[in-house]
């Protein structure tokens, strides 16, 4: 009787070869774009004190209420696998006294995050995000720059049918005044709302804008809009962000119903979606969080940032042909029981790699015919077949063969492949 197979947990996935190549090119692209704008990479721990998210993300959010993977460690501390990256980056900013650095402090990350969500295509329980956070400035140019950088990343990655929606949530004070207005509207039409939205009128009325429930949607059509109730300062800030985006040639729609699922946002919020994706169309989004650092015990510090889903970017981008995996040299062994020939093959493959070639040798005891077939499958440019005294080097493109001493193989392939090797 064979043992029962163990599978990866629901909502998780393994990253295998071809996917890994695409992910690596996305990482390189993000690094180039963000570091050229002064962002520095940061990596925070995979788990944090639960309190960080309860306080930072907000107790009324879906994330804190039902999506966190929380555990108690051996000494009774409550820890949570990070569900998002902004609160941990702000925690690190405070912990390392980064407010003493010249502002803005710009940090980027590419890490995995954990949310207990309903798993489906494009929505996982462990997923990866690339994110960028800039702390210490409330300049609207920082908002526009941050948004433009994500637009550039999505464009370079070839994400298709991208749309950008932006809005402003104003300062906390403006939002609190507006909240009461909205609560009044929702209470006056309670009976038409979904149970979920009705239950959240007191805690989180803004989320009613996200509801798919038909009755709720009707009620929301005539709901007061936050954008119509912003202070002058907020309106000017938002107008400046828009005019800078116009100058940068970044297309957007203003969407007064845009509400992001996290409590910490103030002023600018935005979301990129791709029509190439199904129900889970969000590719990335973010906004300003001018109160978060203070909320976490740091000095009052404005901040602006975003996160974009790696899997969603890859799902929504044309699957461009990857650079073909390159194998410069495969070393076959005429007789795999010939220890001397195997030794020579081993020494040659090692020397080839040291000389900067990509090289593999036979390691599975195939017949010579099998080895040549395998080399072909790997796309080898040259195949050297080792025998004790000499070796036959074959150019797999032209079919030309030459016999040479085994110690001359590496130099010969390098020369043939030209300069740069
Ligand atoms: P959020 O942190 O919720 O603003 O999400 C930012 C981006 O991360 C989204 O636009 C998605 O691209 C991605 N994302 C969020 N949650 C998930 C998930 N459960 N699975 C895959 N990607 C996700």
GROMACS .gro file of C-alpha atoms and ligand atoms in nm:
model
  444
    1UNK     CA    1   0.000   0.000   0.000
    2UNK     CA    2   0.145   0.335  -0.098
    3UNK     CA    3   0.128   0.635   0.132
    4UNK     CA    4  -0.136   0.900   0.067
    5UNK     CA    5  -0.012   1.199  -0.132
    6UNK     CA    6   0.015   1.531   0.046
    7UNK     CA    7  -0.098   1.832  -0.155
    8UNK     CA    8  -0.016   2.202  -0.124
    9UNK     CA    9  -0.281   2.384   0.086
   10UNK     CA   10  -0.582   2.529  -0.096
   11UNK     CA   11  -0.517   2.874  -0.240
   12UNK     CA   12  -0.139   2.822  -0.262
   13UNK     CA   13   0.076   2.724  -0.558
   14UNK     CA   14   0.425   2.610  -0.649
   15UNK     CA   15   0.632   2.831  -0.876
   16UNK     CA   16   0.785   2.609  -1.143
   17UNK     CA   17   1.044   2.674  -1.415
   18UNK     CA   18   0.869   2.874  -1.686
   19UNK     CA   19   0.669   3.078  -1.434
   20UNK     CA   20   0.983   3.150  -1.238
   21UNK     CA   21   1.146   3.298  -1.550
   22UNK     CA   22   0.854   3.538  -1.599
   23UNK     CA   23   0.852   3.631  -1.232
   24UNK     CA   24   1.224   3.700  -1.241
   25UNK     CA   25   1.183   3.933  -1.538
   26UNK     CA   26   0.905   4.118  -1.354
   27UNK     CA   27   1.131   4.158  -1.053
   28UNK     CA   28   1.412   4.296  -1.270
   29UNK     CA   29   1.172   4.538  -1.437
   30UNK     CA   30   1.036   4.660  -1.100
   31UNK     CA   31   1.385   4.703  -0.962
   32UNK     CA   32   1.499   4.908  -1.261
   33UNK     CA   33   1.196   5.137  -1.260
   34UNK     CA   34   1.183   5.193  -0.884
   35UNK     CA   35   1.553   5.221  -0.813
   36UNK     CA   36   1.593   5.473  -1.092
   37UNK     CA   37   1.341   5.688  -0.903
   38UNK     CA   38   1.535   5.656  -0.575
   39UNK     CA   39   1.349   5.366  -0.413
   40UNK     CA   40   1.557   5.131  -0.198
   41UNK     CA   41   1.462   4.766  -0.142
   42UNK     CA   42   1.337   4.662   0.198
   43UNK     CA   43   1.235   4.319   0.325
   44UNK     CA   44   1.041   4.286   0.649
   45UNK     CA   45   0.964   3.961   0.837
   46UNK     CA   46   0.691   3.728   0.712
   47UNK     CA   47   0.515   3.759   1.048
   48UNK     CA   48   0.460   4.052   1.279
   49UNK     CA   49   0.287   4.125   1.610
   50UNK     CA   50  -0.088   4.094   1.545
   51UNK     CA   51  -0.133   4.437   1.700
   52UNK     CA   52   0.050   4.597   1.404
   53UNK     CA   53  -0.226   4.500   1.162
   54UNK     CA   54  -0.512   4.539   1.408
   55UNK     CA   55  -0.404   4.898   1.465
   56UNK     CA   56  -0.245   4.977   1.129
   57UNK     CA   57  -0.489   4.822   0.882
   58UNK     CA   58  -0.793   4.887   1.102
   59UNK     CA   59  -1.029   4.672   1.307
   60UNK     CA   60  -1.328   4.726   1.078
   61UNK     CA   61  -1.159   4.597   0.761
   62UNK     CA   62  -1.222   4.257   0.604
   63UNK     CA   63  -0.852   4.185   0.636
   64UNK     CA   64  -0.846   4.218   1.013
   65UNK     CA   65  -1.193   4.080   1.073
   66UNK     CA   66  -1.168   3.760   0.876
   67UNK     CA   67  -0.860   3.718   0.660
   68UNK     CA   68  -0.560   3.704   0.892
   69UNK     CA   69  -0.357   3.393   0.961
   70UNK     CA   70  -0.294   3.445   1.329
   71UNK     CA   71  -0.108   3.208   1.557
   72UNK     CA   72   0.015   3.201   1.911
   73UNK     CA   73   0.383   3.118   1.947
   74UNK     CA   74   0.550   2.909   2.219
   75UNK     CA   75   0.564   3.203   2.457
   76UNK     CA   76   0.202   3.302   2.413
   77UNK     CA   77   0.257   3.600   2.178
   78UNK     CA   78  -0.001   3.661   1.910
   79UNK     CA   79   0.166   3.677   1.568
   80UNK     CA   80   0.014   3.723   1.224
   81UNK     CA   81   0.146   3.629   0.879
   82UNK     CA   82   0.162   3.965   0.700
   83UNK     CA   83  -0.155   4.030   0.499
   84UNK     CA   84  -0.017   4.350   0.344
   85UNK     CA   85   0.307   4.548   0.324
   86UNK     CA   86   0.240   4.909   0.419
   87UNK     CA   87   0.200   4.866   0.795
   88UNK     CA   88   0.521   4.657   0.822
   89UNK     CA   89   0.718   4.914   0.619
   90UNK     CA   90   0.590   5.194   0.844
   91UNK     CA   91   0.678   4.984   1.150
   92UNK     CA   92   1.033   4.944   1.014
   93UNK     CA   93   1.050   5.317   0.931
   94UNK     CA   94   0.976   5.404   1.294
   95UNK     CA   95   1.187   5.125   1.443
   96UNK     CA   96   1.498   5.229   1.247
   97UNK     CA   97   1.452   5.602   1.298
   98UNK     CA   98   1.426   5.661   0.924
   99UNK     CA   99   1.246   5.990   0.988
  100UNK     CA  100   1.595   6.129   1.052
  101UNK     CA  101   1.686   6.063   0.690
  102UNK     CA  102   1.623   6.328   0.426
  103UNK     CA  103   1.260   6.312   0.311
  104UNK     CA  104   1.106   6.149   0.127
  105UNK     CA  105   1.231   5.805   0.228
  106UNK     CA  106   1.146   5.575  -0.062
  107UNK     CA  107   1.125   5.200  -0.006
  108UNK     CA  108   1.015   4.911  -0.228
  109UNK     CA  109   0.955   4.543  -0.168
  110UNK     CA  110   0.864   4.223  -0.343
  111UNK     CA  111   0.736   3.968  -0.096
  112UNK     CA  112   0.465   3.716  -0.029
  113UNK     CA  113   0.150   3.795   0.167
  114UNK     CA  114  -0.116   3.582   0.330
  115UNK     CA  115  -0.493   3.627   0.341
  116UNK     CA  116  -0.759   3.375   0.420
  117UNK     CA  117  -0.977   3.465   0.121
  118UNK     CA  118  -1.205   3.256  -0.097
  119UNK     CA  119  -0.954   3.096  -0.335
  120UNK     CA  120  -1.030   3.132  -0.707
  121UNK     CA  121  -0.852   3.221  -1.031
  122UNK     CA  122  -0.631   3.521  -0.954
  123UNK     CA  123  -0.706   3.507  -0.582
  124UNK     CA  124  -0.481   3.306  -0.357
  125UNK     CA  125  -0.413   3.262   0.012
  126UNK     CA  126  -0.042   3.315  -0.034
  127UNK     CA  127   0.034   3.563  -0.312
  128UNK     CA  128   0.314   3.800  -0.405
  129UNK     CA  129   0.307   4.175  -0.428
  130UNK     CA  130   0.554   4.433  -0.547
  131UNK     CA  131   0.506   4.751  -0.351
  132UNK     CA  132   0.649   5.101  -0.316
  133UNK     CA  133   0.615   5.337  -0.021
  134UNK     CA  134   0.741   5.697   0.009
  135UNK     CA  135   0.741   5.855   0.353
  136UNK     CA  136   0.791   6.205   0.483
  137UNK     CA  137   0.629   6.428   0.221
  138UNK     CA  138   0.274   6.533   0.141
  139UNK     CA  139   0.372   6.694  -0.189
  140UNK     CA  140   0.112   6.605  -0.456
  141UNK     CA  141   0.405   6.550  -0.694
  142UNK     CA  142   0.494   6.247  -0.485
  143UNK     CA  143   0.143   6.105  -0.538
  144UNK     CA  144   0.167   6.162  -0.913
  145UNK     CA  145   0.519   6.019  -0.933
  146UNK     CA  146   0.421   5.710  -0.738
  147UNK     CA  147   0.117   5.644  -0.960
  148UNK     CA  148   0.321   5.707  -1.276
  149UNK     CA  149   0.583   5.453  -1.166
  150UNK     CA  150   0.320   5.179  -1.133
  151UNK     CA  151   0.173   5.282  -1.469
  152UNK     CA  152   0.521   5.244  -1.620
  153UNK     CA  153   0.572   4.901  -1.462
  154UNK     CA  154   0.239   4.774  -1.595
  155UNK     CA  155   0.316   4.916  -1.938
  156UNK     CA  156   0.666   4.765  -1.954
  157UNK     CA  157   0.527   4.430  -1.845
  158UNK     CA  158   0.277   4.444  -2.131
  159UNK     CA  159  -0.033   4.429  -1.907
  160UNK     CA  160  -0.325   4.470  -2.144
  161UNK     CA  161  -0.645   4.677  -2.119
  162UNK     CA  162  -0.528   4.873  -1.817
  163UNK     CA  163  -0.755   5.132  -1.660
  164UNK     CA  164  -0.670   5.371  -1.380
  165UNK     CA  165  -0.930   5.516  -1.146
  166UNK     CA  166  -0.842   5.781  -0.892
  167UNK     CA  167  -1.019   5.967  -0.617
  168UNK     CA  168  -0.952   6.153  -0.296
  169UNK     CA  169  -1.074   6.058   0.048
  170UNK     CA  170  -0.969   6.387   0.204
  171UNK     CA  171  -0.829   6.424   0.551
  172UNK     CA  172  -0.959   6.211   0.836
  173UNK     CA  173  -1.160   6.506   0.968
  174UNK     CA  174  -1.334   6.563   0.636
  175UNK     CA  175  -1.402   6.192   0.610
  176UNK     CA  176  -1.551   6.175   0.959
  177UNK     CA  177  -1.794   6.456   0.877
  178UNK     CA  178  -1.886   6.285   0.551
  179UNK     CA  179  -1.928   5.950   0.726
  180UNK     CA  180  -2.211   6.087   0.934
  181UNK     CA  181  -2.382   6.215   0.624
  182UNK     CA  182  -2.347   5.878   0.454
  183UNK     CA  183  -2.465   5.692   0.763
  184UNK     CA  184  -2.776   5.911   0.764
  185UNK     CA  185  -2.844   5.818   0.401
  186UNK     CA  186  -2.790   5.445   0.467
  187UNK     CA  187  -3.005   5.442   0.781
  188UNK     CA  188  -3.289   5.615   0.595
  189UNK     CA  189  -3.297   5.326   0.344
  190UNK     CA  190  -3.187   5.035   0.566
  191UNK     CA  191  -3.449   4.794   0.434
  192UNK     CA  192  -3.308   4.800   0.082
  193UNK     CA  193  -2.951   4.714   0.191
  194UNK     CA  194  -2.780   4.375   0.206
  195UNK     CA  195  -2.745   4.231   0.558
  196UNK     CA  196  -2.371   4.272   0.533
  197UNK     CA  197  -2.384   4.642   0.450
  198UNK     CA  198  -2.659   4.707   0.706
  199UNK     CA  199  -2.443   4.545   0.972
  200UNK     CA  200  -2.158   4.777   0.888
  201UNK     CA  201  -2.335   5.112   0.881
  202UNK     CA  202  -2.176   5.209   1.211
  203UNK     CA  203  -1.833   5.051   1.164
  204UNK     CA  204  -1.750   5.100   0.798
  205UNK     CA  205  -2.023   5.269   0.593
  206UNK     CA  206  -1.790   5.355   0.303
  207UNK     CA  207  -1.759   4.992   0.206
  208UNK     CA  208  -2.121   5.006   0.089
  209UNK     CA  209  -1.979   5.150  -0.235
  210UNK     CA  210  -1.805   4.816  -0.303
  211UNK     CA  211  -2.121   4.605  -0.272
  212UNK     CA  212  -2.250   4.392  -0.560
  213UNK     CA  213  -2.593   4.362  -0.397
  214UNK     CA  214  -2.860   4.510  -0.627
  215UNK     CA  215  -3.065   4.691  -0.364
  216UNK     CA  216  -2.751   4.836  -0.209
  217UNK     CA  217  -2.629   4.956  -0.546
  218UNK     CA  218  -2.953   5.142  -0.604
  219UNK     CA  219  -2.926   5.308  -0.264
  220UNK     CA  220  -2.566   5.404  -0.338
  221UNK     CA  221  -2.654   5.573  -0.665
  222UNK     CA  222  -2.813   5.859  -0.476
  223UNK     CA  223  -2.568   5.852  -0.184
  224UNK     CA  224  -2.371   6.168  -0.106
  225UNK     CA  225  -2.020   6.159  -0.257
  226UNK     CA  226  -1.711   6.220  -0.049
  227UNK     CA  227  -1.551   6.418  -0.334
  228UNK     CA  228  -1.829   6.679  -0.296
  229UNK     CA  229  -1.748   6.724   0.072
  230UNK     CA  230  -1.374   6.774   0.077
  231UNK     CA  231  -1.195   7.070   0.236
  232UNK     CA  232  -1.036   7.329   0.013
  233UNK     CA  233  -0.687   7.202   0.093
  234UNK     CA  234  -0.783   6.848  -0.007
  235UNK     CA  235  -0.945   6.967  -0.328
  236UNK     CA  236  -0.637   7.166  -0.424
  237UNK     CA  237  -0.413   6.869  -0.345
  238UNK     CA  238  -0.626   6.642  -0.561
  239UNK     CA  239  -0.638   6.894  -0.846
  240UNK     CA  240  -0.259   6.916  -0.843
  241UNK     CA  241  -0.220   6.536  -0.850
  242UNK     CA  242  -0.449   6.522  -1.155
  243UNK     CA  243  -0.274   6.800  -1.339
  244UNK     CA  244   0.066   6.636  -1.283
  245UNK     CA  245  -0.070   6.303  -1.409
  246UNK     CA  246  -0.197   6.488  -1.717
  247UNK     CA  247   0.148   6.636  -1.767
  248UNK     CA  248   0.304   6.292  -1.736
  249UNK     CA  249   0.060   6.153  -1.992
  250UNK     CA  250  -0.095   5.904  -1.750
  251UNK     CA  251  -0.461   5.849  -1.843
  252UNK     CA  252  -0.716   5.810  -1.561
  253UNK     CA  253  -1.081   5.841  -1.468
  254UNK     CA  254  -1.195   6.015  -1.154
  255UNK     CA  255  -1.422   5.773  -0.970
  256UNK     CA  256  -1.596   5.920  -0.666
  257UNK     CA  257  -1.710   5.572  -0.558
  258UNK     CA  258  -1.358   5.434  -0.528
  259UNK     CA  259  -1.312   5.313  -0.172
  260UNK     CA  260  -1.014   5.101  -0.086
  261UNK     CA  261  -1.049   4.821   0.163
  262UNK     CA  262  -0.801   4.956   0.416
  263UNK     CA  263  -0.871   5.214   0.684
  264UNK     CA  264  -0.548   5.408   0.670
  265UNK     CA  265  -0.598   5.600   0.347
  266UNK     CA  266  -0.627   5.979   0.337
  267UNK     CA  267  -0.647   6.205   0.033
  268UNK     CA  268  -0.535   6.031  -0.291
  269UNK     CA  269  -0.653   5.674  -0.358
  270UNK     CA  270  -0.619   5.488  -0.687
  271UNK     CA  271  -0.661   5.151  -0.848
  272UNK     CA  272  -0.539   4.994  -1.170
  273UNK     CA  273  -0.759   4.725  -1.322
  274UNK     CA  274  -0.718   4.514  -1.632
  275UNK     CA  275  -1.014   4.411  -1.845
  276UNK     CA  276  -0.806   4.110  -1.947
  277UNK     CA  277  -0.874   3.962  -1.602
  278UNK     CA  278  -1.204   3.809  -1.491
  279UNK     CA  279  -1.385   3.891  -1.168
  280UNK     CA  280  -1.060   3.967  -0.987
  281UNK     CA  281  -0.968   4.259  -1.209
  282UNK     CA  282  -0.757   4.462  -0.962
  283UNK     CA  283  -0.394   4.467  -1.068
  284UNK     CA  284  -0.262   4.715  -0.817
  285UNK     CA  285  -0.359   5.013  -0.612
  286UNK     CA  286  -0.276   5.233  -0.321
  287UNK     CA  287  -0.289   5.584  -0.195
  288UNK     CA  288  -0.183   5.831   0.068
  289UNK     CA  289  -0.178   5.741   0.436
  290UNK     CA  290  -0.085   6.057   0.623
  291UNK     CA  291  -0.188   5.929   0.967
  292UNK     CA  292  -0.047   5.576   0.967
  293UNK     CA  293   0.306   5.632   1.098
  294UNK     CA  294   0.171   5.832   1.395
  295UNK     CA  295  -0.092   5.562   1.452
  296UNK     CA  296   0.196   5.315   1.492
  297UNK     CA  297   0.370   5.529   1.753
  298UNK     CA  298   0.602   5.723   1.523
  299UNK     CA  299   0.627   6.097   1.460
  300UNK     CA  300   0.353   6.252   1.245
  301UNK     CA  301   0.469   6.154   0.895
  302UNK     CA  302   0.279   6.164   0.567
  303UNK     CA  303   0.313   5.866   0.333
  304UNK     CA  304   0.212   5.749  -0.010
  305UNK     CA  305   0.238   5.406  -0.168
  306UNK     CA  306   0.095   5.115  -0.362
  307UNK     CA  307   0.107   4.740  -0.402
  308UNK     CA  308   0.049   4.537  -0.716
  309UNK     CA  309  -0.016   4.164  -0.741
  310UNK     CA  310   0.258   3.967  -0.917
  311UNK     CA  311   0.024   3.685  -1.022
  312UNK     CA  312  -0.235   3.929  -1.157
  313UNK     CA  313   0.028   4.121  -1.357
  314UNK     CA  314   0.146   3.796  -1.513
  315UNK     CA  315  -0.209   3.677  -1.581
  316UNK     CA  316  -0.295   4.005  -1.753
  317UNK     CA  317   0.022   4.041  -1.958
  318UNK     CA  318   0.069   3.895  -2.300
  319UNK     CA  319   0.268   3.585  -2.260
  320UNK     CA  320   0.565   3.707  -2.451
  321UNK     CA  321   0.804   3.437  -2.568
  322UNK     CA  322   1.072   3.407  -2.306
  323UNK     CA  323   1.433   3.441  -2.407
  324UNK     CA  324   1.512   3.089  -2.508
  325UNK     CA  325   1.697   2.905  -2.236
  326UNK     CA  326   2.056   2.906  -2.353
  327UNK     CA  327   2.276   2.599  -2.338
  328UNK     CA  328   2.614   2.657  -2.500
  329UNK     CA  329   2.762   2.311  -2.454
  330UNK     CA  330   2.641   1.962  -2.371
  331UNK     CA  331   2.906   1.703  -2.293
  332UNK     CA  332   2.816   1.350  -2.390
  333UNK     CA  333   3.017   1.043  -2.296
  334UNK     CA  334   3.074   0.780  -2.565
  335UNK     CA  335   3.074   0.495  -2.315
  336UNK     CA  336   2.919   0.583  -1.979
  337UNK     CA  337   3.097   0.294  -1.810
  338UNK     CA  338   3.434   0.444  -1.914
  339UNK     CA  339   3.551   0.611  -1.592
  340UNK     CA  340   3.833   0.800  -1.762
  341UNK     CA  341   3.593   0.950  -2.020
  342UNK     CA  342   3.347   1.046  -1.745
  343UNK     CA  343   3.630   1.213  -1.551
  344UNK     CA  344   3.726   1.413  -1.858
  345UNK     CA  345   3.364   1.511  -1.915
  346UNK     CA  346   3.337   1.629  -1.555
  347UNK     CA  347   3.658   1.834  -1.576
  348UNK     CA  348   3.546   1.987  -1.905
  349UNK     CA  349   3.198   2.086  -1.789
  350UNK     CA  350   3.350   2.251  -1.482
  351UNK     CA  351   3.606   2.437  -1.694
  352UNK     CA  352   3.336   2.545  -1.939
  353UNK     CA  353   3.128   2.705  -1.661
  354UNK     CA  354   3.434   2.872  -1.514
  355UNK     CA  355   3.494   3.020  -1.861
  356UNK     CA  356   3.145   3.169  -1.863
  357UNK     CA  357   2.966   2.913  -2.080
  358UNK     CA  358   2.639   2.747  -1.988
  359UNK     CA  359   2.716   2.377  -1.983
  360UNK     CA  360   2.572   2.042  -1.877
  361UNK     CA  361   2.700   1.686  -1.891
  362UNK     CA  362   2.532   1.348  -1.906
  363UNK     CA  363   2.420   1.245  -1.555
  364UNK     CA  364   2.157   0.978  -1.606
  365UNK     CA  365   2.340   0.690  -1.776
  366UNK     CA  366   2.168   0.723  -2.116
  367UNK     CA  367   2.295   0.550  -2.427
  368UNK     CA  368   2.491   0.775  -2.663
  369UNK     CA  369   2.185   0.800  -2.888
  370UNK     CA  370   1.973   0.892  -2.586
  371UNK     CA  371   2.228   1.155  -2.482
  372UNK     CA  372   2.222   1.321  -2.824
  373UNK     CA  373   1.842   1.329  -2.822
  374UNK     CA  374   1.848   1.482  -2.475
  375UNK     CA  375   2.104   1.747  -2.579
  376UNK     CA  376   1.878   1.836  -2.868
  377UNK     CA  377   1.581   1.874  -2.635
  378UNK     CA  378   1.783   2.106  -2.414
  379UNK     CA  379   1.859   2.320  -2.719
  380UNK     CA  380   2.236   2.270  -2.689
  381UNK     CA  381   2.435   2.482  -2.936
  382UNK     CA  382   2.738   2.245  -2.928
  383UNK     CA  383   2.773   1.885  -2.821
  384UNK     CA  384   3.113   1.741  -2.729
  385UNK     CA  385   3.129   1.361  -2.718
  386UNK     CA  386   3.411   1.249  -2.490
  387UNK     CA  387   3.621   0.942  -2.544
  388UNK     CA  388   3.940   0.873  -2.353
  389UNK     CA  389   4.185   1.020  -2.600
  390UNK     CA  390   3.995   1.269  -2.806
  391UNK     CA  391   3.663   1.430  -2.847
  392UNK     CA  392   3.419   1.506  -3.128
  393UNK     CA  393   3.264   1.852  -3.119
  394UNK     CA  394   2.944   1.899  -3.312
  395UNK     CA  395   2.787   2.232  -3.408
  396UNK     CA  396   2.419   2.147  -3.365
  397UNK     CA  397   2.307   2.430  -3.593
  398UNK     CA  398   2.521   2.349  -3.900
  399UNK     CA  399   2.581   1.982  -3.823
  400UNK     CA  400   2.957   2.029  -3.879
  401UNK     CA  401   3.185   1.805  -3.672
  402UNK     CA  402   3.550   1.830  -3.578
  403UNK     CA  403   3.779   1.605  -3.382
  404UNK     CA  404   4.001   1.772  -3.125
  405UNK     CA  405   4.183   1.711  -2.797
  406UNK     CA  406   3.945   1.726  -2.502
  407UNK     CA  407   4.137   2.007  -2.332
  408UNK     CA  408   4.077   2.226  -2.640
  409UNK     CA  409   3.696   2.198  -2.630
  410UNK     CA  410   3.621   2.495  -2.407
  411UNK     CA  411   3.845   2.740  -2.596
  412UNK     CA  412   3.706   2.619  -2.926
  413UNK     CA  413   3.342   2.673  -2.821
  414UNK     CA  414   3.424   3.013  -2.673
  415UNK     CA  415   3.593   3.123  -2.993
  416UNK     CA  416   3.309   2.995  -3.205
  417UNK     CA  417   3.050   3.177  -2.996
  418UNK     CA  418   3.250   3.494  -3.039
  419UNK     CA  419   3.351   3.780  -2.818
  420UNK     CA  420   3.171   3.839  -2.493
  421UNK     CA  421   3.224   3.481  -2.380
  422LIG     P1  422  -0.450   4.532  -0.178
  422LIG     O1  423  -0.332   4.515  -0.085
  422LIG     O2  424  -0.571   4.459  -0.131
  422LIG     O3  425  -0.473   4.674  -0.215
  422LIG     O4  426  -0.411   4.457  -0.312
  422LIG     C1  427  -0.318   4.508  -0.405
  422LIG     C2  428  -0.307   4.412  -0.520
  422LIG     O5  429  -0.259   4.286  -0.474
  422LIG     C3  430  -0.440   4.377  -0.587
  422LIG     O6  431  -0.470   4.472  -0.686
  422LIG     C4  432  -0.410   4.242  -0.645
  422LIG     O7  433  -0.340   4.255  -0.768
  422LIG     C5  434  -0.317   4.180  -0.544
  422LIG     N1  435  -0.391   4.091  -0.450
  422LIG     C6  436  -0.458   4.124  -0.338
  422LIG     N2  437  -0.510   4.016  -0.278
  422LIG     C7  438  -0.475   3.910  -0.353
  422LIG     C8  439  -0.498   3.768  -0.345
  422LIG     N3  440  -0.567   3.714  -0.244
  422LIG     N4  441  -0.448   3.690  -0.443
  422LIG     C9  442  -0.376   3.742  -0.545
  422LIG     N5  443  -0.351   3.874  -0.557
  422LIG    C10  444  -0.399   3.957  -0.464
   0.00000   0.00000   0.00000
